[in-house]
Short mmCIF file of C-alpha atoms in Angstrom, two decimals:
data_model
loop_
_atom_site.label_atom_id
_atom_site.label_comp_id
_atom_site.label_asym_id
_atom_site.label_seq_id
_atom_site.Cartn_x
_atom_site.Cartn_y
_atom_site.Cartn_z
CA UNK P 1 -21.60 -24.61 -9.69
CA UNK P 2 -18.74 -25.82 -7.67
CA UNK P 3 -19.77 -26.72 -4.18
CA UNK P 4 -18.09 -28.21 -1.14
CA UNK P 5 -15.58 -25.45 -1.21
CA UNK P 6 -13.95 -24.26 1.97
CA UNK P 7 -14.43 -20.63 2.78
CA UNK P 8 -11.33 -18.47 2.57
CA UNK P 9 -9.42 -21.12 0.52
CA UNK P 10 -7.97 -20.38 -2.92
CA UNK P 11 -8.91 -22.65 -5.77
CA UNK P 12 -8.23 -23.04 -9.49
CA UNK P 13 -10.75 -24.43 -11.86
CA UNK P 14 -10.51 -25.79 -15.41
CA UNK P 15 -13.04 -26.69 -18.01
CA UNK P 16 -13.17 -28.47 -21.40
CA UNK P 17 -15.77 -29.30 -23.97
CA UNK P 18 -16.57 -32.74 -25.48
CA UNK P 19 -18.50 -33.97 -28.49
CA UNK P 20 -18.44 -36.94 -30.96
CA UNK P 21 -15.33 -35.69 -32.51
CA UNK P 22 -13.35 -35.58 -29.32
CA UNK P 23 -12.33 -33.37 -26.44
CA UNK P 24 -10.97 -29.91 -26.39
CA UNK P 25 -8.01 -28.66 -24.47
CA UNK P 26 -8.48 -27.66 -20.82
CA UNK P 27 -8.95 -24.05 -20.02
CA UNK P 28 -7.83 -22.98 -16.56
CA UNK P 29 -9.12 -20.13 -14.41
CA UNK P 30 -7.02 -17.96 -12.30
CA UNK P 31 -6.85 -18.27 -8.50
CA UNK P 32 -10.27 -17.95 -6.92
CA UNK P 33 -10.71 -17.11 -3.21
CA UNK P 34 -13.86 -18.68 -1.78
CA UNK P 35 -15.75 -16.07 0.30
CA UNK P 36 -19.31 -14.81 0.96
CA UNK P 37 -20.50 -12.23 -1.53
CA UNK P 38 -21.89 -9.11 0.31
CA UNK P 39 -24.69 -6.94 -1.04
CA UNK P 40 -26.54 -4.21 0.81
CA UNK P 41 -30.29 -4.85 1.23
CA UNK P 42 -32.67 -3.25 -1.17
CA UNK P 43 -36.48 -3.09 -0.80
CA UNK P 44 -38.77 -2.39 -3.70
CA UNK P 45 -42.20 -1.30 -2.36
CA UNK P 46 -44.98 -2.62 -4.57
CA UNK P 47 -47.16 0.40 -3.74
CA UNK P 48 -47.67 3.73 -5.42
CA UNK P 49 -48.98 6.44 -3.08
CA UNK P 50 -51.13 5.81 -0.02
CA UNK P 51 -53.06 2.61 0.49
CA UNK P 52 -56.74 3.31 1.18
CA UNK P 53 -58.96 0.55 2.54
CA UNK P 54 -62.35 0.42 4.19
CA UNK P 55 -62.67 -0.54 7.81
CA UNK P 56 -62.99 -4.32 8.06
CA UNK P 57 -60.97 -4.99 4.93
CA UNK P 58 -57.43 -6.44 4.97
CA UNK P 59 -54.28 -4.37 4.64
CA UNK P 60 -51.79 -5.98 2.24
CA UNK P 61 -48.34 -4.51 1.63
CA UNK P 62 -45.63 -6.26 -0.42
CA UNK P 63 -41.99 -5.38 -1.07
CA UNK P 64 -39.34 -6.94 -3.33
CA UNK P 65 -36.13 -7.91 -1.47
CA UNK P 66 -32.49 -8.15 -2.49
CA UNK P 67 -29.28 -8.39 -0.53
CA UNK P 68 -26.46 -10.76 0.48
CA UNK P 69 -26.38 -12.25 2.92
CA UNK P 70 -30.15 -12.76 3.20
CA UNK P 71 -31.53 -9.64 4.94
CA UNK P 72 -33.65 -9.80 8.09
CA UNK P 73 -36.96 -7.98 7.59
CA UNK P 74 -39.03 -6.20 10.25
CA UNK P 75 -42.38 -4.40 9.92
CA UNK P 76 -43.62 -1.75 12.43
CA UNK P 77 -46.44 0.86 12.51
CA UNK P 78 -45.76 4.33 13.88
CA UNK P 79 -42.75 2.97 15.82
CA UNK P 80 -44.98 0.48 17.64
CA UNK P 81 -43.47 -3.01 17.87
CA UNK P 82 -46.07 -4.86 19.93
CA UNK P 83 -47.53 -8.14 18.68
CA UNK P 84 -50.87 -7.99 16.93
CA UNK P 85 -52.87 -11.20 16.41
CA UNK P 86 -54.39 -9.72 13.27
CA UNK P 87 -50.97 -9.31 11.63
CA UNK P 88 -48.97 -11.93 9.71
CA UNK P 89 -45.62 -11.39 7.91
CA UNK P 90 -44.14 -13.62 5.24
CA UNK P 91 -40.56 -13.13 3.99
CA UNK P 92 -38.79 -15.06 1.20
CA UNK P 93 -35.43 -14.75 -0.51
CA UNK P 94 -36.67 -12.01 -2.75
CA UNK P 95 -39.85 -10.66 -1.16
CA UNK P 96 -41.59 -9.71 2.10
CA UNK P 97 -45.35 -9.50 2.59
CA UNK P 98 -47.36 -7.76 5.36
CA UNK P 99 -51.00 -8.74 6.03
CA UNK P 100 -53.42 -7.26 8.59
CA UNK P 101 -56.97 -8.57 8.67
CA UNK P 102 -60.12 -6.85 9.95
CA UNK P 103 -58.65 -3.39 9.74
CA UNK P 104 -59.86 -0.60 11.97
CA UNK P 105 -59.82 3.15 11.77
CA UNK P 106 -57.01 3.17 14.34
CA UNK P 107 -54.88 1.13 11.95
CA UNK P 108 -54.42 4.26 9.85
CA UNK P 109 -50.82 5.39 9.86
CA UNK P 110 -47.30 4.92 8.54
CA UNK P 111 -46.02 1.35 8.19
CA UNK P 112 -42.23 1.02 8.09
CA UNK P 113 -40.35 -2.03 6.76
CA UNK P 114 -36.63 -2.45 7.47
CA UNK P 115 -34.26 -4.93 5.83
CA UNK P 116 -30.91 -5.50 7.57
CA UNK P 117 -27.81 -7.64 6.84
CA UNK P 118 -24.12 -7.34 7.47
CA UNK P 119 -23.74 -4.96 4.59
CA UNK P 120 -26.22 -2.39 5.87
CA UNK P 121 -29.86 -1.43 6.32
CA UNK P 122 -32.60 -0.32 3.99
CA UNK P 123 -35.89 1.22 5.10
CA UNK P 124 -39.11 1.65 3.19
CA UNK P 125 -42.55 2.76 4.25
CA UNK P 126 -46.20 2.77 3.21
CA UNK P 127 -49.01 5.16 4.18
CA UNK P 128 -52.29 3.46 5.02
CA UNK P 129 -55.64 5.22 5.45
CA UNK P 130 -58.48 3.13 6.84
CA UNK P 131 -61.81 4.75 6.07
CA UNK P 132 -64.62 4.51 8.62
CA UNK P 133 -67.70 6.35 9.80
CA UNK P 134 -67.08 9.64 11.63
CA UNK P 135 -66.46 9.73 15.34
CA UNK P 136 -68.91 11.33 17.79
CA UNK P 137 -69.52 15.06 17.63
CA UNK P 138 -68.33 17.04 20.65
CA UNK P 139 -69.62 19.58 23.16
CA UNK P 140 -73.34 19.59 22.32
CA UNK P 141 -74.97 22.75 23.70
CA UNK P 142 -78.55 24.02 23.69
CA UNK P 143 -79.09 27.78 23.89
CA UNK P 144 -81.66 30.41 22.96
CA UNK P 145 -84.42 28.43 24.65
CA UNK P 146 -87.90 29.87 24.13
CA UNK P 147 -91.47 28.74 24.52
CA UNK P 148 -91.38 26.88 21.19
CA UNK P 149 -87.79 26.97 19.95
CA UNK P 150 -84.11 26.57 20.79
CA UNK P 151 -80.70 26.45 19.12
CA UNK P 152 -78.59 23.28 19.18
CA UNK P 153 -74.87 23.56 18.36
CA UNK P 154 -71.88 21.20 18.52
CA UNK P 155 -68.21 20.89 17.64
CA UNK P 156 -66.96 18.75 14.74
CA UNK P 157 -65.90 15.15 15.45
CA UNK P 158 -62.31 14.74 16.55
CA UNK P 159 -61.99 12.01 13.90
CA UNK P 160 -63.96 12.49 10.70
CA UNK P 161 -63.33 8.87 9.62
CA UNK P 162 -60.63 9.56 7.06
CA UNK P 163 -62.93 11.44 4.73
CA UNK P 164 -64.91 14.63 4.85
CA UNK P 165 -68.14 14.82 6.86
CA UNK P 166 -70.98 15.35 4.42
CA UNK P 167 -73.85 16.20 6.78
CA UNK P 168 -75.32 15.87 10.25
CA UNK P 169 -78.48 14.20 11.50
CA UNK P 170 -80.35 15.75 14.43
CA UNK P 171 -83.14 13.98 16.31
CA UNK P 172 -85.39 15.12 19.14
CA UNK P 173 -87.27 13.28 21.86
CA UNK P 174 -89.83 14.27 24.50
CA UNK P 175 -88.59 12.77 27.76
CA UNK P 176 -92.06 11.78 28.93
CA UNK P 177 -92.57 9.68 25.79
CA UNK P 178 -88.97 8.64 24.94
CA UNK P 179 -89.75 8.32 21.24
CA UNK P 180 -87.05 9.65 18.90
CA UNK P 181 -87.93 11.43 15.69
CA UNK P 182 -85.66 12.89 13.02
CA UNK P 183 -85.79 16.67 12.93
CA UNK P 184 -83.28 17.07 10.09
CA UNK P 185 -81.22 14.51 8.16
CA UNK P 186 -79.20 16.80 5.91
CA UNK P 187 -77.63 19.56 7.99
CA UNK P 188 -74.40 20.88 6.54
CA UNK P 189 -73.71 23.27 9.44
CA UNK P 190 -72.75 22.37 13.00
CA UNK P 191 -75.83 24.05 14.47
CA UNK P 192 -79.58 23.90 14.06
CA UNK P 193 -82.42 26.25 15.01
CA UNK P 194 -85.13 23.90 16.26
CA UNK P 195 -88.74 25.12 16.14
CA UNK P 196 -92.24 23.76 16.71
CA UNK P 197 -91.57 22.75 20.31
CA UNK P 198 -94.41 22.53 22.82
CA UNK P 199 -94.19 24.98 25.72
CA UNK P 200 -93.53 23.25 29.04
CA UNK P 201 -92.34 19.95 27.50
CA UNK P 202 -88.86 18.59 28.23
CA UNK P 203 -86.70 17.59 25.26
CA UNK P 204 -83.44 15.77 24.52
CA UNK P 205 -81.56 16.14 21.24
CA UNK P 206 -78.98 13.84 19.68
CA UNK P 207 -76.61 14.46 16.78
CA UNK P 208 -74.70 12.15 14.44
CA UNK P 209 -72.12 13.00 11.79
CA UNK P 210 -72.27 11.29 8.40
CA UNK P 211 -69.68 10.72 5.65
CA UNK P 212 -69.49 8.48 2.61
CA UNK P 213 -68.75 5.47 4.85
CA UNK P 214 -71.90 5.89 6.90
CA UNK P 215 -73.24 7.49 10.06
CA UNK P 216 -71.25 7.86 13.26
CA UNK P 217 -72.38 7.33 16.87
CA UNK P 218 -74.99 9.67 18.36
CA UNK P 219 -74.28 12.16 21.11
CA UNK P 220 -77.16 13.36 23.32
CA UNK P 221 -77.70 16.80 24.79
CA UNK P 222 -78.78 17.52 28.34
CA UNK P 223 -82.57 17.77 28.84
CA UNK P 224 -84.09 21.21 28.35
CA UNK P 225 -87.61 22.55 28.91
CA UNK P 226 -89.26 24.64 26.22
CA UNK P 227 -89.93 27.92 27.96
CA UNK P 228 -88.59 31.41 27.91
CA UNK P 229 -85.52 32.17 29.96
CA UNK P 230 -87.15 35.45 30.92
CA UNK P 231 -89.91 35.93 33.48
CA UNK P 232 -92.89 38.14 34.06
CA UNK P 233 -92.03 41.38 35.85
CA UNK P 234 -92.30 41.62 39.61
CA UNK P 235 -94.88 43.77 41.40
CA UNK P 236 -94.29 47.53 41.48
CA UNK P 237 -94.36 49.48 44.73
CA UNK P 238 -97.76 50.53 46.05
CA UNK P 239 -99.07 53.40 43.91
CA UNK P 240 -99.56 56.91 45.28
CA UNK P 241 -102.39 59.39 44.78
CA UNK P 242 -101.07 62.86 44.02
CA UNK P 243 -104.23 64.80 43.20
CA UNK P 244 -107.72 64.27 44.59
CA UNK P 245 -111.06 65.59 43.40
CA UNK P 246 -114.65 64.64 44.05
CA UNK P 247 -114.85 62.79 40.72
CA UNK P 248 -111.24 62.09 39.78
CA UNK P 249 -107.82 61.19 41.16
CA UNK P 250 -104.32 61.15 39.70
CA UNK P 251 -102.40 57.96 40.47
CA UNK P 252 -98.63 57.56 40.01
CA UNK P 253 -96.31 54.61 40.56
CA UNK P 254 -92.68 53.51 40.19
CA UNK P 255 -91.44 50.70 37.89
CA UNK P 256 -90.86 47.26 39.45
CA UNK P 257 -87.39 46.45 40.77
CA UNK P 258 -87.43 43.20 38.77
CA UNK P 259 -88.45 43.50 35.12
CA UNK P 260 -88.03 39.75 34.50
CA UNK P 261 -85.12 40.28 32.14
CA UNK P 262 -87.21 42.08 29.54
CA UNK P 263 -88.16 45.73 29.41
CA UNK P 264 -91.58 46.63 30.80
CA UNK P 265 -93.91 47.40 27.90
CA UNK P 266 -96.89 48.75 29.87
CA UNK P 267 -98.97 48.79 33.04
CA UNK P 268 -102.49 47.84 34.10
CA UNK P 269 -104.02 50.09 36.79
CA UNK P 270 -106.89 48.57 38.78
CA UNK P 271 -109.29 50.14 41.29
CA UNK P 272 -111.95 49.11 43.77
CA UNK P 273 -114.08 50.76 46.40
CA UNK P 274 -112.92 50.23 49.96
CA UNK P 275 -115.61 47.67 50.83
CA UNK P 276 -115.64 45.98 47.42
CA UNK P 277 -113.93 42.65 46.70
CA UNK P 278 -113.43 42.73 42.96
CA UNK P 279 -110.70 44.77 41.31
CA UNK P 280 -111.66 46.52 38.07
CA UNK P 281 -109.16 47.68 35.39
CA UNK P 282 -109.17 51.42 34.86
CA UNK P 283 -108.49 51.00 31.12
CA UNK P 284 -109.07 48.36 28.50
CA UNK P 285 -105.44 48.42 27.32
CA UNK P 286 -102.04 48.81 28.93
CA UNK P 287 -100.69 52.20 30.00
CA UNK P 288 -97.28 53.17 28.71
CA UNK P 289 -96.70 55.96 31.25
CA UNK P 290 -96.42 55.55 35.03
CA UNK P 291 -99.30 57.85 35.90
CA UNK P 292 -103.00 58.02 35.12
CA UNK P 293 -105.88 60.38 35.78
CA UNK P 294 -108.83 58.22 36.88
CA UNK P 295 -112.20 59.86 36.22
CA UNK P 296 -115.89 59.12 36.79
CA UNK P 297 -115.51 58.45 40.52
CA UNK P 298 -118.43 58.67 42.94
CA UNK P 299 -118.03 61.65 45.28
CA UNK P 300 -117.19 60.85 48.91
CA UNK P 301 -116.61 57.16 48.12
CA UNK P 302 -113.27 55.71 49.21
CA UNK P 303 -111.12 54.06 46.56
CA UNK P 304 -107.98 51.92 46.48
CA UNK P 305 -105.64 51.37 43.54
CA UNK P 306 -103.07 48.77 42.57
CA UNK P 307 -100.88 48.32 39.48
CA UNK P 308 -99.43 45.45 37.43
CA UNK P 309 -96.43 45.59 35.07
CA UNK P 310 -96.27 43.75 31.75
CA UNK P 311 -93.40 42.65 29.46
CA UNK P 312 -93.04 40.30 26.49
CA UNK P 313 -93.52 37.25 28.74
CA UNK P 314 -96.76 38.41 30.29
CA UNK P 315 -98.48 40.31 33.06
CA UNK P 316 -96.79 40.32 36.47
CA UNK P 317 -98.23 40.16 39.97
CA UNK P 318 -100.11 43.21 41.27
CA UNK P 319 -98.60 45.69 43.68
CA UNK P 320 -99.91 46.17 47.20
CA UNK P 321 -102.94 48.46 47.17
CA UNK P 322 -102.61 52.04 48.26
CA UNK P 323 -104.48 53.28 51.34
CA UNK P 324 -108.17 54.11 50.82
CA UNK P 325 -108.73 57.70 49.74
CA UNK P 326 -112.10 59.48 49.54
CA UNK P 327 -113.08 61.21 46.35
CA UNK P 328 -113.68 64.81 47.42
CA UNK P 329 -112.33 68.23 46.77
CA UNK P 330 -108.75 68.47 47.93
CA UNK P 331 -107.55 69.78 51.28
CA UNK P 332 -103.86 70.23 51.07
CA UNK P 333 -101.55 68.71 53.63
CA UNK P 334 -99.99 71.21 56.03
CA UNK P 335 -96.64 72.71 55.30
CA UNK P 336 -93.60 72.25 57.55
CA UNK P 337 -93.78 73.81 61.02
CA UNK P 338 -91.69 76.93 61.52
CA UNK P 339 -89.24 78.16 64.16
CA UNK P 340 -88.34 74.65 65.26
CA UNK P 341 -85.95 74.98 68.22
CA UNK P 342 -85.00 73.71 71.66
CA UNK P 343 -87.01 75.56 74.32
CA UNK P 344 -85.67 73.90 77.45
CA UNK P 345 -83.29 71.14 78.45
CA UNK P 346 -82.44 69.15 81.58
CA UNK P 347 -80.06 66.29 82.12
CA UNK P 348 -82.73 63.85 81.11
CA UNK P 349 -85.11 65.79 78.88
CA UNK P 350 -85.32 68.26 76.02
CA UNK P 351 -88.28 70.55 75.36
CA UNK P 352 -88.91 71.39 71.72
CA UNK P 353 -90.97 74.26 70.37
CA UNK P 354 -92.23 75.26 66.97
CA UNK P 355 -94.64 77.60 65.26
CA UNK P 356 -97.71 76.70 63.29
CA UNK P 357 -97.11 75.82 59.68
CA UNK P 358 -97.39 78.67 57.22
CA UNK P 359 -99.83 77.10 54.55
CA UNK P 360 -100.24 74.22 65.95
CA UNK P 361 -96.35 73.73 69.31
CA UNK P 362 -94.25 72.31 72.11
CA UNK P 363 -93.37 68.83 73.33
CA UNK P 364 -91.00 67.53 76.00
CA UNK P 365 -89.15 64.30 75.26
CA UNK P 366 -88.31 62.65 78.61
CA UNK P 367 -85.96 59.85 79.69
CA UNK P 368 -83.01 60.91 77.57
CA UNK P 369 -79.35 60.07 78.19
CA UNK P 370 -77.16 63.13 78.74
CA UNK P 371 -74.23 61.34 77.11
CA UNK P 372 -76.03 60.80 73.82
CA UNK P 373 -76.58 63.17 70.90
CA UNK P 374 -80.11 63.37 69.47
CA UNK P 375 -81.59 64.56 66.21
CA UNK P 376 -85.23 65.71 66.02
CA UNK P 377 -87.75 66.63 63.39
CA UNK P 378 -91.45 67.49 63.54
CA UNK P 379 -94.31 67.19 61.05
CA UNK P 380 -97.87 68.48 61.09
CA UNK P 381 -100.88 66.36 60.15
CA UNK P 382 -104.40 67.07 59.06
CA UNK P 383 -107.17 64.91 57.64
CA UNK P 384 -105.35 64.57 54.38
CA UNK P 385 -102.08 63.36 55.76
CA UNK P 386 -98.66 64.29 57.06
CA UNK P 387 -96.89 67.40 55.90
CA UNK P 388 -93.20 67.79 55.21
CA UNK P 389 -91.04 67.65 58.37
CA UNK P 390 -88.94 70.45 59.84
CA UNK P 391 -85.52 69.35 61.10
CA UNK P 392 -83.14 70.80 63.68
CA UNK P 393 -79.97 72.08 62.09
CA UNK P 394 -77.66 70.17 64.46
CA UNK P 395 -77.89 67.21 66.82
CA UNK P 396 -78.28 68.15 70.52
CA UNK P 397 -77.62 66.40 73.83
CA UNK P 398 -79.61 66.82 77.10
CA UNK P 399 -77.98 69.23 79.59
CA UNK P 400 -78.95 71.81 82.21
CA UNK P 401 -79.24 75.28 80.74
CA UNK P 402 -78.06 77.87 83.34
CA UNK P 403 -79.55 81.34 83.02
CA UNK P 404 -79.34 84.52 85.16
CA UNK P 405 -82.50 85.16 87.23
CA UNK P 406 -85.01 87.62 85.87
CA UNK P 407 -87.38 89.92 87.84
CA UNK P 408 -90.61 91.06 86.34
CA UNK P 409 -92.32 93.92 88.33
CA UNK P 410 -95.89 94.95 87.87
CA UNK P 411 -96.07 97.77 85.38
CA UNK P 412 -97.86 100.07 87.91
CA UNK P 413 -94.96 99.86 90.34
CA UNK P 414 -92.55 101.08 87.74
CA UNK P 415 -94.29 104.52 87.79
CA UNK P 416 -93.69 104.92 91.57
CA UNK P 417 -96.10 104.84 94.57
CA UNK P 418 -96.69 106.71 97.91
CA UNK P 419 -97.08 105.21 101.41
CA UNK P 420 -97.32 106.65 104.91
CA UNK P 421 -94.25 106.62 107.05
CA UNK P 422 -94.11 103.59 109.27
CA UNK P 423 -96.39 101.53 107.09
CA UNK P 424 -95.11 98.34 105.51
CA UNK P 425 -94.35 98.25 101.80
CA UNK P 426 -95.51 95.18 99.99
CA UNK P 427 -94.30 94.51 96.45
CA UNK P 428 -94.94 91.51 94.25
CA UNK P 429 -91.93 90.40 92.25
CA UNK P 430 -91.56 87.35 89.99
CA UNK P 431 -88.22 85.59 89.98
CA UNK P 432 -87.39 83.11 87.23
CA UNK P 433 -84.46 80.75 87.68
CA UNK P 434 -83.56 77.83 85.45
CA UNK P 435 -83.26 75.23 88.16
CA UNK P 436 -86.28 76.06 90.36
CA UNK P 437 -88.78 78.49 88.77
CA UNK P 438 -90.80 80.16 91.59
CA UNK P 439 -92.26 83.45 92.83
CA UNK P 440 -91.11 85.29 95.94
CA UNK P 441 -93.03 87.87 97.96
CA UNK P 442 -90.71 90.24 99.74
CA UNK P 443 -91.79 92.63 102.40
CA UNK P 444 -89.94 95.76 103.36
CA UNK P 445 -90.65 98.28 105.99
CA UNK P 446 -89.79 101.88 105.64
CA UNK P 447 -87.60 103.18 108.33
#
């Protein structure tokens, strides 16, 4: 090698060989221009396919290097160029080595190496997958809560750890004891139907995902109480008695407004005598219909009834009792009064009249306002109860009713009568006027 040459100068060189027999002739070279030889960089990645390492292990990547002048080498991951104390890079004339210690799952990605000199740039890359345990499962929900069961479901982990999740582990804990126990260690679905819970106890569940690298962190659910989400039905309205006999009564009732979220499956009808304290069921089992004929009553004794509704959850609260009713042969309630009309009216009152019901009637309502409209109805009552009401067709307002006067003569006067001349004639006439009803006695003398 000829050194100490000056760049960009032209030189000639000669060479000869020597041995014991002598020297050879000189052999000259042609003109040689001294200059830097340029070669584009070339990287030869010493890696076939992706590099897979376990979390905690080191990541080693090596590349062969060529190029003149000596290329500058730079390593980056996913375009990130920040310094990392776990990373060291060693570059020689013909190689470059990348080393990252204590790898983490987040170190997974694409590592790019770039060699650059005056002749150009060469880029290579390596795919690294760091295997680790799965990340936490997401969105744990508990539904379908019953007295001894529930359903726990969750979403898959956002990061499965670089390899497929094999199974899930679900644990449960009673909050009053705070002792965890494994319910299932080999779930392959992202839900679990949990049974054998104790009614009224509060529970927390936690779930972990598992892959070949191990088990991920646990995620807890919100506390739930083992009980049905439905309730017992509310109380029905007070029952009514539709038919009465001296030894039996027919009782009917309406369903409760609140069925507790589950359909009513039956009713319990209870009875007691008016002065009794204890309620006694009328049947040994529930009643599917909303009516019942109660027999074997004691004649002339007064009875009250109440009813309870039942669904899958249980028996609801009782209704209010009906009014006491005596067990005796029926007397029907009166029908509606007839001929209901306004008889008289003043500025402050209205007089109403009606006829006795078909199957007694007048009343004056005082202190009314003549500027208001009023509606009226009337009902008749007997010992059994109130009958159906009769209603005026239209609303009325108080006002004076003006009528022409009427005269009502005695029937005997209408046939004629005889008096002596000069004697006074006395007649009795009745005048009726709306404003001031009165009678007048008029005297007339014959002339």
